[in-house]
Amino acid sequence: MKAVRYVAWGLVILVAAAAAAASIGWYTGELGDQNKTAIGGPFTLVDTEGNTVTEADFEGKPRAMFFGFTFCPDVCPTTLYEAGGWLDALGDKADDLNLLYVTVDPERDTPEQMKLYLSSFDPRIIGLSGSREQIDEVIKNYRVYARKVELDDGDYTMDHTASVMLFDADGNFKGTIDYREPTENAVAKLERLVDGS
Ligand code: NI
């Protein structure tokens, strides 16, 4: 009788342990799902040399990501010019940051066009293009607004998110730098990002 009771208690403990393990699994699974719906995540794109790159190529360093297009009349050139100033202000810390410029207009912004365009800006800015599908995927996962606007002359322009997105070295979204945010604010945010605080 006593032995039976021990076995019974043993079963209760086993079931409780299994339930606890299952709930921990469920809990971490839930966190994983939340991460998937967050801003950011994997991408496959093409650099200015025509090489395929993924988010893994930029892991280990925080990154600032900006989305735009090379025919942009104002937001992109302003931001890319200012970004060069941020990198200068960061000094040596700029080595610990990846600054990515991703086109939302891959039909016109081929890797060659990206390279040509970025030659006017700080050479540390990394230009990324890709297929329409690759760009659509990164736009969706990074929750970027990008919309084609037809012009009267048959040409088109793009409306797009004007803020720079900041990610830590593990790819977690940490905030943004707004369009035309004062330089000292932008640099302070990037310093915090690089320092990991
Ligand atoms: Ni732009």
PDB file of C-alpha atoms in Angstrom, residues 48-115:
ATOM      1  CA  THR A  48      26.882  47.728 -54.553  1.00  0.00           C
ATOM      2  CA  GLU A  49      29.352  45.124 -55.844  1.00  0.00           C
ATOM      3  CA  GLY A  50      26.517  42.769 -56.758  1.00  0.00           C
ATOM      4  CA  ASN A  51      27.135  40.393 -53.847  1.00  0.00           C
ATOM      5  CA  THR A  52      24.221  38.826 -52.017  1.00  0.00           C
ATOM      6  CA  VAL A  53      24.220  39.789 -48.335  1.00  0.00           C
ATOM      7  CA  THR A  54      21.979  38.934 -45.393  1.00  0.00           C
ATOM      8  CA  GLU A  55      21.441  40.340 -41.912  1.00  0.00           C
ATOM      9  CA  ALA A  56      24.044  37.802 -40.717  1.00  0.00           C
ATOM     10  CA  ASP A  57      26.720  39.801 -42.570  1.00  0.00           C
ATOM     11  CA  PHE A  58      25.971  42.742 -40.287  1.00  0.00           C
ATOM     12  CA  GLU A  59      25.573  40.931 -36.978  1.00  0.00           C
ATOM     13  CA  GLY A  60      27.990  41.678 -34.163  1.00  0.00           C
ATOM     14  CA  LYS A  61      27.711  45.431 -34.691  1.00  0.00           C
ATOM     15  CA  PRO A  62      24.698  47.669 -34.155  1.00  0.00           C
ATOM     16  CA  ARG A  63      23.253  49.079 -37.339  1.00  0.00           C
ATOM     17  CA  ALA A  64      21.454  52.168 -38.488  1.00  0.00           C
ATOM     18  CA  MET A  65      19.173  51.537 -41.475  1.00  0.00           C
ATOM     19  CA  PHE A  66      17.694  54.096 -43.788  1.00  0.00           C
ATOM     20  CA  PHE A  67      15.299  53.369 -46.654  1.00  0.00           C
ATOM     21  CA  GLY A  68      15.004  55.584 -49.716  1.00  0.00           C
ATOM     22  CA  PHE A  69      15.809  55.865 -53.409  1.00  0.00           C
ATOM     23  CA  THR A  70      18.582  57.526 -55.361  1.00  0.00           C
ATOM     24  CA  PHE A  71      16.276  59.776 -57.427  1.00  0.00           C
ATOM     25  CA  CYS A  72      14.989  61.275 -54.151  1.00  0.00           C
ATOM     26  CA  PRO A  73      15.080  65.070 -54.410  1.00  0.00           C
ATOM     27  CA  ASP A  74      15.414  65.960 -50.738  1.00  0.00           C
ATOM     28  CA  VAL A  75      15.022  63.484 -47.863  1.00  0.00           C
ATOM     29  CA  CYS A  76      17.657  60.986 -48.973  1.00  0.00           C
ATOM     30  CA  PRO A  77      20.448  63.361 -49.969  1.00  0.00           C
ATOM     31  CA  THR A  78      19.871  65.408 -46.800  1.00  0.00           C
ATOM     32  CA  THR A  79      19.910  62.346 -44.550  1.00  0.00           C
ATOM     33  CA  LEU A  80      22.864  60.691 -46.278  1.00  0.00           C
ATOM     34  CA  TYR A  81      24.842  63.932 -46.056  1.00  0.00           C
ATOM     35  CA  GLU A  82      23.985  64.292 -42.366  1.00  0.00           C
ATOM     36  CA  ALA A  83      24.802  60.624 -41.766  1.00  0.00           C
ATOM     37  CA  GLY A  84      28.349  61.308 -42.938  1.00  0.00           C
ATOM     38  CA  GLY A  85      28.522  63.998 -40.251  1.00  0.00           C
ATOM     39  CA  TRP A  86      27.265  61.550 -37.630  1.00  0.00           C
ATOM     40  CA  LEU A  87      30.013  59.081 -38.541  1.00  0.00           C
ATOM     41  CA  ASP A  88      32.624  61.832 -38.359  1.00  0.00           C
ATOM     42  CA  ALA A  89      31.314  62.909 -34.940  1.00  0.00           C
ATOM     43  CA  LEU A  90      31.430  59.310 -33.680  1.00  0.00           C
ATOM     44  CA  GLY A  91      35.168  59.149 -34.382  1.00  0.00           C
ATOM     45  CA  ASP A  92      36.579  55.668 -33.747  1.00  0.00           C
ATOM     46  CA  LYS A  93      33.165  54.488 -32.565  1.00  0.00           C
ATOM     47  CA  ALA A  94      31.972  54.702 -36.165  1.00  0.00           C
ATOM     48  CA  ASP A  95      33.990  51.513 -36.787  1.00  0.00           C
ATOM     49  CA  ASP A  96      31.558  49.711 -34.473  1.00  0.00           C
ATOM     50  CA  LEU A  97      28.477  50.720 -36.442  1.00  0.00           C
ATOM     51  CA  ASN A  98      27.024  49.638 -39.792  1.00  0.00           C
ATOM     52  CA  LEU A  99      25.117  52.342 -41.622  1.00  0.00           C
ATOM     53  CA  LEU A 100      22.897  50.802 -44.292  1.00  0.00           C
ATOM     54  CA  TYR A 101      20.997  52.610 -47.041  1.00  0.00           C
ATOM     55  CA  VAL A 102      18.364  50.336 -48.598  1.00  0.00           C
ATOM     56  CA  THR A 103      16.534  51.313 -51.766  1.00  0.00           C
ATOM     57  CA  VAL A 104      12.748  51.069 -52.002  1.00  0.00           C
ATOM     58  CA  ASP A 105      13.033  51.527 -55.802  1.00  0.00           C
ATOM     59  CA  PRO A 106      15.075  48.532 -57.022  1.00  0.00           C
ATOM     60  CA  GLU A 107      13.855  48.876 -60.631  1.00  0.00           C
ATOM     61  CA  ARG A 108      15.930  52.046 -61.012  1.00  0.00           C
ATOM     62  CA  ASP A 109      18.360  51.549 -58.130  1.00  0.00           C
ATOM     63  CA  THR A 110      20.482  48.707 -59.430  1.00  0.00           C
ATOM     64  CA  PRO A 111      23.661  47.909 -57.470  1.00  0.00           C
ATOM     65  CA  GLU A 112      25.600  49.981 -60.056  1.00  0.00           C
ATOM     66  CA  GLN A 113      23.268  52.963 -59.617  1.00  0.00           C
ATOM     67  CA  MET A 114      23.536  52.664 -55.825  1.00  0.00           C
ATOM     68  CA  LYS A 115      27.316  52.661 -56.069  1.00  0.00           C
TER      69      LYS A 115
END
